[in-house]
Amino acid sequence: MAEITEFTLAQRFSMIALNAQRSNMITKVKKISLRAMAAAVVLEVYLDDGLTGTNGKIQPVTRTGENASSKVSAYRELILNGVSSKARGRQHDLSWWLKHASSLSKRKLARFELAMAKTLSDLGGLEEIPNLLGCDMFYESAGVSIKEYRCPIDEYTRITEGFRAEILEDGPVSDDTVCLLWLLRESGCLPDLFSRNELDLVAARMIGLDSSNPLAHTIFPIDIYRGWEFAIKHVLRMKKTFVRTSVGTGMLFLFPLLDRTQAVFIETEAWFSNSKQRLEAVKERLEAQGHVFTVLKDGEIPTIKIDNQVYEAVPHFVTVRIPIQGVRLLPKRPI
């Protein structure tokens, strides 16, 4: 039996946040993920007693030996060194560290992404695959090559389902889970993992944790996202409904802020009445592009899990010079 790798907090969050993101460019959407990933490093070090101080003021602990050559040292050092240079030798509270880590320059975030991606790749927690847009008729016909990250299916399921169970079921919540909940909130990834009805339970759970868990009470009121970046996502998603709760400010629960893929159009030879042939055309295109998929539901509008995302295959046509029938893959949430 293969040994299960125990990933750190920052690694697990990065596997969720980078999954289905383009690997060869920093989009506005991915920058939100990278900011939260940088904050995840601070929380990881904080939980690992790598930050110390008094009266709520903290600074990094200098360590040598085994920790200096560990799998996590490269990405940790990039973030801690970047933030420490702003501290100018003074101690600051956790909120200061989280906000300054998440506001590092694009150049430093890009270096951090490469370090984290290499660490995860070496551990078998991340790989590069063709972006799903490569299956789109217009992209494929133009010969456009786009790459994206994919967390291994089994590992992604293990991480996300374990987290979901701990949040939705009664019982104690670990510090790791409290941090992951906050990170998913700040990165806008919660709707990737929870249905609309479940998000009401998540909001209630956060309110309960805020009043009963010291770590939650410390970090839940902190927000690190930038309004203008989220505004861009609002324009892209064209959705305005959101929920504000007493835990922190501006919590966005009801829509995914990370639009991980556009709706993909796959042309078919079968007319709309033949759902079986439409589905076969979709499967052939996905196989040719190297995607892992499972048909969750057959019928006129099949549901397909592609890599770690779930889509509905809706009959559709586009008009160029002549109408072209096909299938439009529309993201379906939650996973």
GROMACS .gro file of C-alpha atoms in nm:
model
  335
    1MET     CA    1   0.000   0.000   0.000
    2ALA     CA    2   0.139   0.340  -0.100
    3GLU     CA    3   0.235   0.570   0.184
    4ILE     CA    4   0.015   0.878   0.218
    5THR     CA    5   0.208   1.205   0.210
    6GLU     CA    6   0.116   1.440   0.493
    7PHE     CA    7   0.113   1.783   0.336
    8THR     CA    8   0.155   2.099   0.542
    9LEU     CA    9  -0.115   2.365   0.580
   10ALA     CA   10   0.032   2.592   0.311
   11GLN     CA   11   0.084   2.296   0.078
   12ARG     CA   12  -0.274   2.171   0.119
   13PHE     CA   13  -0.422   2.514   0.065
   14SER     CA   14  -0.198   2.570  -0.239
   15MET     CA   15  -0.316   2.241  -0.391
   16ILE     CA   16  -0.674   2.369  -0.369
   17ALA     CA   17  -0.599   2.726  -0.473
   18LEU     CA   18  -0.375   2.640  -0.770
   19ASN     CA   19  -0.588   2.354  -0.901
   20ALA     CA   20  -0.718   2.442  -1.251
   21GLN     CA   21  -0.525   2.772  -1.253
   22ARG     CA   22  -0.308   2.856  -1.553
   23SER     CA   23   0.050   2.760  -1.477
   24ASN     CA   24   0.234   2.976  -1.731
   25MET     CA   25   0.097   3.319  -1.644
   26ILE     CA   26  -0.023   3.521  -1.346
   27THR     CA   27  -0.381   3.617  -1.414
   28LYS     CA   28  -0.576   3.857  -1.193
   29VAL     CA   29  -0.759   3.553  -1.062
   30LYS     CA   30  -0.442   3.360  -0.978
   31LYS     CA   31  -0.292   3.662  -0.804
   32ILE     CA   32  -0.572   3.638  -0.545
   33SER     CA   33  -0.475   3.275  -0.489
   34LEU     CA   34  -0.107   3.362  -0.453
   35ARG     CA   35  -0.180   3.634  -0.199
   36ALA     CA   36  -0.375   3.388   0.015
   37MET     CA   37  -0.103   3.123  -0.033
   38ALA     CA   38   0.155   3.369   0.102
   39ALA     CA   39  -0.068   3.427   0.405
   40ALA     CA   40  -0.095   3.049   0.443
   41VAL     CA   41   0.283   3.031   0.484
   42VAL     CA   42   0.268   3.278   0.773
   43LEU     CA   43  -0.006   3.075   0.942
   44GLU     CA   44   0.188   2.754   0.882
   45VAL     CA   45   0.499   2.898   1.046
   46TYR     CA   46   0.286   3.045   1.325
   47LEU     CA   47   0.129   2.705   1.406
   48ASP     CA   48   0.472   2.543   1.385
   49ASP     CA   49   0.600   2.781   1.654
   50GLY     CA   50   0.819   2.948   1.396
   51LEU     CA   51   0.703   3.293   1.508
   52THR     CA   52   0.762   3.411   1.861
   53GLY     CA   53   0.717   3.723   2.070
   54THR     CA   54   0.532   3.880   2.360
   55ASN     CA   55   0.209   4.075   2.404
   56GLY     CA   56   0.083   3.964   2.064
   57LYS     CA   57   0.390   4.096   1.883
   58ILE     CA   58   0.586   3.834   1.689
   59GLN     CA   59   0.893   3.781   1.474
   60PRO     CA   60   1.044   3.479   1.293
   61VAL     CA   61   1.244   3.224   1.488
   62THR     CA   62   1.594   3.169   1.344
   63ARG     CA   63   1.656   2.797   1.303
   64THR     CA   64   1.939   2.590   1.162
   65GLY     CA   65   2.005   2.224   1.097
   66GLU     CA   66   1.731   1.992   0.980
   67ASN     CA   67   1.466   2.259   0.927
   68ALA     CA   68   1.696   2.462   0.702
   69SER     CA   69   1.712   2.180   0.447
   70SER     CA   70   1.352   2.060   0.474
   71LYS     CA   71   1.103   2.037   0.189
   72VAL     CA   72   0.927   2.350   0.311
   73SER     CA   73   1.228   2.577   0.355
   74ALA     CA   74   1.238   2.725   0.004
   75TYR     CA   75   0.888   2.866  -0.011
   76ARG     CA   76   0.890   2.962   0.358
   77GLU     CA   77   1.210   3.161   0.322
   78LEU     CA   78   1.079   3.353   0.023
   79ILE     CA   79   0.777   3.475   0.219
   80LEU     CA   80   0.942   3.528   0.557
   81ASN     CA   81   1.240   3.711   0.408
   82GLY     CA   82   1.010   3.927   0.198
   83VAL     CA   83   0.798   4.028   0.497
   84SER     CA   84   1.089   4.054   0.742
   85SER     CA   85   1.248   4.320   0.523
   86LYS     CA   86   0.942   4.537   0.590
   87ALA     CA   87   0.948   4.470   0.964
   88ARG     CA   88   1.285   4.649   1.005
   89GLY     CA   89   1.371   4.442   1.310
   90ARG     CA   90   1.052   4.529   1.500
   91GLN     CA   91   0.791   4.286   1.627
   92HIS     CA   92   0.441   4.301   1.481
   93ASP     CA   93   0.115   4.121   1.545
   94LEU     CA   94  -0.021   3.833   1.335
   95SER     CA   95  -0.254   4.060   1.140
   96TRP     CA   96   0.043   4.270   1.025
   97TRP     CA   97   0.231   3.959   0.909
   98LEU     CA   98  -0.067   3.822   0.719
   99LYS     CA   99  -0.145   4.149   0.544
  100HIS     CA  100   0.217   4.219   0.448
  101ALA     CA  101   0.272   3.863   0.323
  102SER     CA  102  -0.034   3.892   0.102
  103SER     CA  103   0.079   4.228  -0.036
  104LEU     CA  104   0.420   4.123  -0.165
  105SER     CA  105   0.510   4.235  -0.517
  106LYS     CA  106   0.406   4.043  -0.826
  107ARG     CA  107   0.771   3.950  -0.887
  108LYS     CA  108   0.806   3.797  -0.540
  109LEU     CA  109   0.472   3.619  -0.570
  110ALA     CA  110   0.587   3.470  -0.902
  111ARG     CA  111   0.905   3.336  -0.741
  112PHE     CA  112   0.699   3.201  -0.453
  113GLU     CA  113   0.464   3.025  -0.695
  114LEU     CA  114   0.755   2.850  -0.867
  115ALA     CA  115   0.901   2.740  -0.531
  116MET     CA  116   0.568   2.608  -0.405
  117ALA     CA  117   0.487   2.436  -0.736
  118LYS     CA  118   0.828   2.264  -0.737
  119THR     CA  119   0.787   2.150  -0.377
  120LEU     CA  120   0.441   2.007  -0.449
  121SER     CA  121   0.557   1.849  -0.775
  122ASP     CA  122   0.846   1.678  -0.595
  123LEU     CA  123   0.600   1.545  -0.337
  124GLY     CA  124   0.353   1.424  -0.602
  125GLY     CA  125   0.096   1.684  -0.507
  126LEU     CA  126   0.080   1.890  -0.826
  127GLU     CA  127   0.128   1.842  -1.199
  128GLU     CA  128   0.097   2.041  -1.520
  129ILE     CA  129  -0.164   1.936  -1.776
  130PRO     CA  130  -0.325   2.098  -2.082
  131ASN     CA  131  -0.581   2.361  -1.983
  132LEU     CA  132  -0.941   2.256  -2.047
  133LEU     CA  133  -0.974   2.551  -2.284
  134GLY     CA  134  -0.749   2.352  -2.516
  135CYS     CA  135  -1.056   2.135  -2.583
  136ASP     CA  136  -1.253   2.437  -2.704
  137MET     CA  137  -1.312   2.439  -3.080
  138PHE     CA  138  -1.167   2.787  -3.128
  139TYR     CA  139  -0.856   2.725  -2.917
  140GLU     CA  140  -0.787   2.383  -3.069
  141SER     CA  141  -0.831   2.506  -3.428
  142ALA     CA  142  -0.594   2.795  -3.356
  143GLY     CA  143  -0.331   2.560  -3.212
  144VAL     CA  144  -0.318   2.752  -2.884
  145SER     CA  145  -0.139   2.568  -2.603
  146ILE     CA  146  -0.238   2.656  -2.246
  147LYS     CA  147  -0.117   2.473  -1.939
  148GLU     CA  148  -0.279   2.448  -1.598
  149TYR     CA  149  -0.211   2.293  -1.259
  150ARG     CA  150  -0.386   1.979  -1.143
  151CYS     CA  151  -0.380   1.829  -0.797
  152PRO     CA  152  -0.396   1.446  -0.815
  153ILE     CA  153  -0.763   1.341  -0.808
  154ASP     CA  154  -0.743   1.111  -0.505
  155GLU     CA  155  -0.538   1.358  -0.300
  156TYR     CA  156  -0.765   1.649  -0.386
  157THR     CA  157  -1.068   1.445  -0.280
  158ARG     CA  158  -0.900   1.336   0.044
  159ILE     CA  159  -0.809   1.692   0.139
  160THR     CA  160  -1.137   1.859   0.046
  161GLU     CA  161  -1.370   1.589   0.179
  162GLY     CA  162  -1.182   1.571   0.508
  163PHE     CA  163  -1.211   1.948   0.543
  164ARG     CA  164  -1.581   1.947   0.450
  165ALA     CA  165  -1.658   1.677   0.706
  166GLU     CA  166  -1.482   1.864   0.986
  167ILE     CA  167  -1.671   2.186   0.908
  168LEU     CA  168  -2.018   2.043   0.842
  169GLU     CA  169  -2.023   1.785   1.122
  170ASP     CA  170  -2.047   1.860   1.493
  171GLY     CA  171  -1.732   1.823   1.692
  172PRO     CA  172  -1.400   1.994   1.761
  173VAL     CA  173  -1.214   2.172   1.482
  174SER     CA  174  -0.835   2.164   1.454
  175ASP     CA  175  -0.625   2.478   1.425
  176ASP     CA  176  -0.525   2.368   1.074
  177THR     CA  177  -0.891   2.355   0.973
  178VAL     CA  178  -0.963   2.696   1.126
  179CYS     CA  179  -0.677   2.842   0.921
  180LEU     CA  180  -0.786   2.661   0.604
  181LEU     CA  181  -1.140   2.792   0.648
  182TRP     CA  182  -1.014   3.149   0.675
  183LEU     CA  183  -0.781   3.104   0.376
  184LEU     CA  184  -1.062   2.966   0.160
  185ARG     CA  185  -1.280   3.258   0.260
  186GLU     CA  186  -1.012   3.514   0.175
  187SER     CA  187  -0.933   3.350  -0.160
  188GLY     CA  188  -1.298   3.312  -0.257
  189CYS     CA  189  -1.268   2.933  -0.288
  190LEU     CA  190  -1.541   2.832  -0.041
  191PRO     CA  191  -1.809   2.798  -0.312
  192ASP     CA  192  -1.583   2.549  -0.492
  193LEU     CA  193  -1.629   2.312  -0.198
  194PHE     CA  194  -1.975   2.388  -0.057
  195SER     CA  195  -2.321   2.416  -0.210
  196ARG     CA  196  -2.528   2.729  -0.162
  197ASN     CA  197  -2.728   2.570   0.119
  198GLU     CA  198  -2.410   2.439   0.283
  199LEU     CA  199  -2.260   2.788   0.279
  200ASP     CA  200  -2.529   2.895   0.526
  201LEU     CA  201  -2.405   2.620   0.757
  202VAL     CA  202  -2.045   2.733   0.700
  203ALA     CA  203  -2.137   3.090   0.796
  204ALA     CA  204  -2.305   2.968   1.113
  205ARG     CA  205  -2.006   2.748   1.191
  206MET     CA  206  -1.770   3.045   1.156
  207ILE     CA  207  -1.981   3.254   1.392
  208GLY     CA  208  -1.972   2.972   1.647
  209LEU     CA  209  -1.596   2.928   1.611
  210ASP     CA  210  -1.539   3.300   1.644
  211SER     CA  211  -1.695   3.293   1.990
  212SER     CA  212  -1.542   2.966   2.110
  213ASN     CA  213  -1.203   2.922   1.941
  214PRO     CA  214  -0.919   3.164   2.031
  215LEU     CA  215  -0.738   3.121   1.697
  216ALA     CA  216  -1.059   3.175   1.500
  217HIS     CA  217  -1.135   3.483   1.709
  218THR     CA  218  -0.790   3.617   1.618
  219ILE     CA  219  -0.787   3.561   1.242
  220PHE     CA  220  -1.153   3.569   1.130
  221PRO     CA  221  -1.183   3.950   1.160
  222ILE     CA  222  -0.873   3.994   0.940
  223ASP     CA  223  -0.922   4.050   0.568
  224ILE     CA  224  -0.638   4.049   0.318
  225TYR     CA  225  -0.813   4.069  -0.016
  226ARG     CA  226  -0.794   4.381  -0.228
  227GLY     CA  227  -1.123   4.535  -0.325
  228TRP     CA  228  -1.019   4.624  -0.680
  229GLU     CA  229  -0.907   4.269  -0.751
  230PHE     CA  230  -1.235   4.128  -0.624
  231ALA     CA  231  -1.418   4.392  -0.827
  232ILE     CA  232  -1.256   4.250  -1.139
  233LYS     CA  233  -1.390   3.909  -1.043
  234HIS     CA  234  -1.736   4.055  -0.987
  235VAL     CA  235  -1.730   4.193  -1.340
  236LEU     CA  236  -1.614   3.858  -1.478
  237ARG     CA  237  -1.876   3.659  -1.287
  238MET     CA  238  -2.155   3.918  -1.320
  239LYS     CA  239  -2.298   3.809  -0.988
  240LYS     CA  240  -2.381   4.050  -0.711
  241THR     CA  241  -2.539   3.841  -0.435
  242PHE     CA  242  -2.329   3.797  -0.127
  243VAL     CA  243  -2.363   3.751   0.247
  244ARG     CA  244  -2.216   3.962   0.522
  245THR     CA  245  -2.191   3.810   0.867
  246SER     CA  246  -2.072   3.939   1.200
  247VAL     CA  247  -1.745   3.745   1.161
  248GLY     CA  248  -1.513   3.986   0.985
  249THR     CA  249  -1.614   4.211   0.697
  250GLY     CA  250  -1.738   4.149   0.347
  251MET     CA  251  -1.743   3.769   0.355
  252LEU     CA  252  -1.835   3.643   0.014
  253PHE     CA  253  -2.012   3.310   0.042
  254LEU     CA  254  -2.263   3.274  -0.238
  255PHE     CA  255  -2.049   3.282  -0.549
  256PRO     CA  256  -1.707   3.158  -0.657
  257LEU     CA  257  -1.463   3.445  -0.684
  258LEU     CA  258  -1.214   3.231  -0.871
  259ASP     CA  259  -1.353   3.170  -1.215
  260ARG     CA  260  -1.122   2.875  -1.289
  261THR     CA  261  -1.229   2.807  -1.644
  262GLN     CA  262  -1.451   2.954  -1.909
  263ALA     CA  263  -1.736   2.760  -2.061
  264VAL     CA  264  -1.576   2.530  -2.320
  265PHE     CA  265  -1.742   2.461  -2.656
  266ILE     CA  266  -1.682   2.122  -2.817
  267GLU     CA  267  -1.821   2.078  -3.166
  268THR     CA  268  -1.998   1.751  -3.256
  269GLU     CA  269  -2.133   1.580  -3.564
  270ALA     CA  270  -2.439   1.453  -3.381
  271TRP     CA  271  -2.754   1.666  -3.377
  272PHE     CA  272  -2.905   1.762  -3.044
  273SER     CA  273  -3.146   1.466  -3.029
  274ASN     CA  274  -2.860   1.214  -3.000
  275SER     CA  275  -2.724   1.266  -2.649
  276LYS     CA  276  -2.512   0.948  -2.658
  277GLN     CA  277  -2.315   1.060  -2.965
  278ARG     CA  278  -2.273   1.408  -2.817
  279LEU     CA  279  -2.127   1.260  -2.502
  280GLU     CA  280  -1.892   1.036  -2.702
  281ALA     CA  281  -1.763   1.339  -2.892
  282VAL     CA  282  -1.690   1.515  -2.563
  283LYS     CA  283  -1.513   1.209  -2.421
  284GLU     CA  284  -1.297   1.173  -2.733
  285ARG     CA  285  -1.186   1.537  -2.712
  286LEU     CA  286  -1.107   1.508  -2.340
  287GLU     CA  287  -0.906   1.187  -2.393
  288ALA     CA  288  -0.711   1.345  -2.678
  289GLN     CA  289  -0.612   1.636  -2.451
  290GLY     CA  290  -0.506   1.410  -2.163
  291HIS     CA  291  -0.781   1.495  -1.914
  292VAL     CA  292  -0.904   1.256  -1.646
  293PHE     CA  293  -1.284   1.243  -1.640
  294THR     CA  294  -1.579   1.050  -1.500
  295VAL     CA  295  -1.937   1.065  -1.626
  296LEU     CA  296  -2.141   1.122  -1.311
  297LYS     CA  297  -2.481   1.131  -1.482
  298ASP     CA  298  -2.604   1.041  -1.831
  299GLY     CA  299  -2.902   1.194  -2.010
  300GLU     CA  300  -2.980   1.497  -2.221
  301ILE     CA  301  -2.752   1.711  -2.005
  302PRO     CA  302  -2.481   1.482  -1.869
  303THR     CA  303  -2.275   1.574  -1.563
  304ILE     CA  304  -1.902   1.510  -1.601
  305LYS     CA  305  -1.623   1.539  -1.348
  306ILE     CA  306  -1.316   1.656  -1.540
  307ASP     CA  307  -0.992   1.650  -1.344
  308ASN     CA  308  -1.115   1.801  -1.013
  309GLN     CA  309  -1.401   2.011  -1.151
  310VAL     CA  310  -1.762   1.917  -1.229
  311TYR     CA  311  -1.937   2.034  -1.548
  312GLU     CA  312  -2.272   2.001  -1.720
  313ALA     CA  313  -2.253   1.917  -2.092
  314VAL     CA  314  -2.528   2.137  -2.235
  315PRO     CA  315  -2.632   2.111  -2.604
  316HIS     CA  316  -2.540   2.435  -2.776
  317PHE     CA  317  -2.447   2.583  -3.112
  318VAL     CA  318  -2.238   2.875  -3.228
  319THR     CA  319  -2.259   3.064  -3.555
  320VAL     CA  320  -1.946   3.152  -3.748
  321ARG     CA  321  -2.023   3.134  -4.118
  322ILE     CA  322  -2.267   2.851  -4.060
  323PRO     CA  323  -2.428   2.719  -3.740
  324ILE     CA  324  -2.209   2.459  -3.567
  325GLN     CA  325  -2.375   2.223  -3.322
  326GLY     CA  326  -2.193   2.094  -3.020
  327VAL     CA  327  -2.176   2.083  -2.643
  328ARG     CA  328  -2.094   2.360  -2.401
  329LEU     CA  329  -1.918   2.249  -2.080
  330LEU     CA  330  -2.050   2.471  -1.802
  331PRO     CA  331  -1.892   2.466  -1.453
  332LYS     CA  332  -2.123   2.312  -1.195
  333ARG     CA  333  -2.070   2.370  -0.824
  334PRO     CA  334  -2.007   2.247  -0.569
  335ILE     CA  335  -1.764   1.970  -0.661
   0.00000   0.00000   0.00000
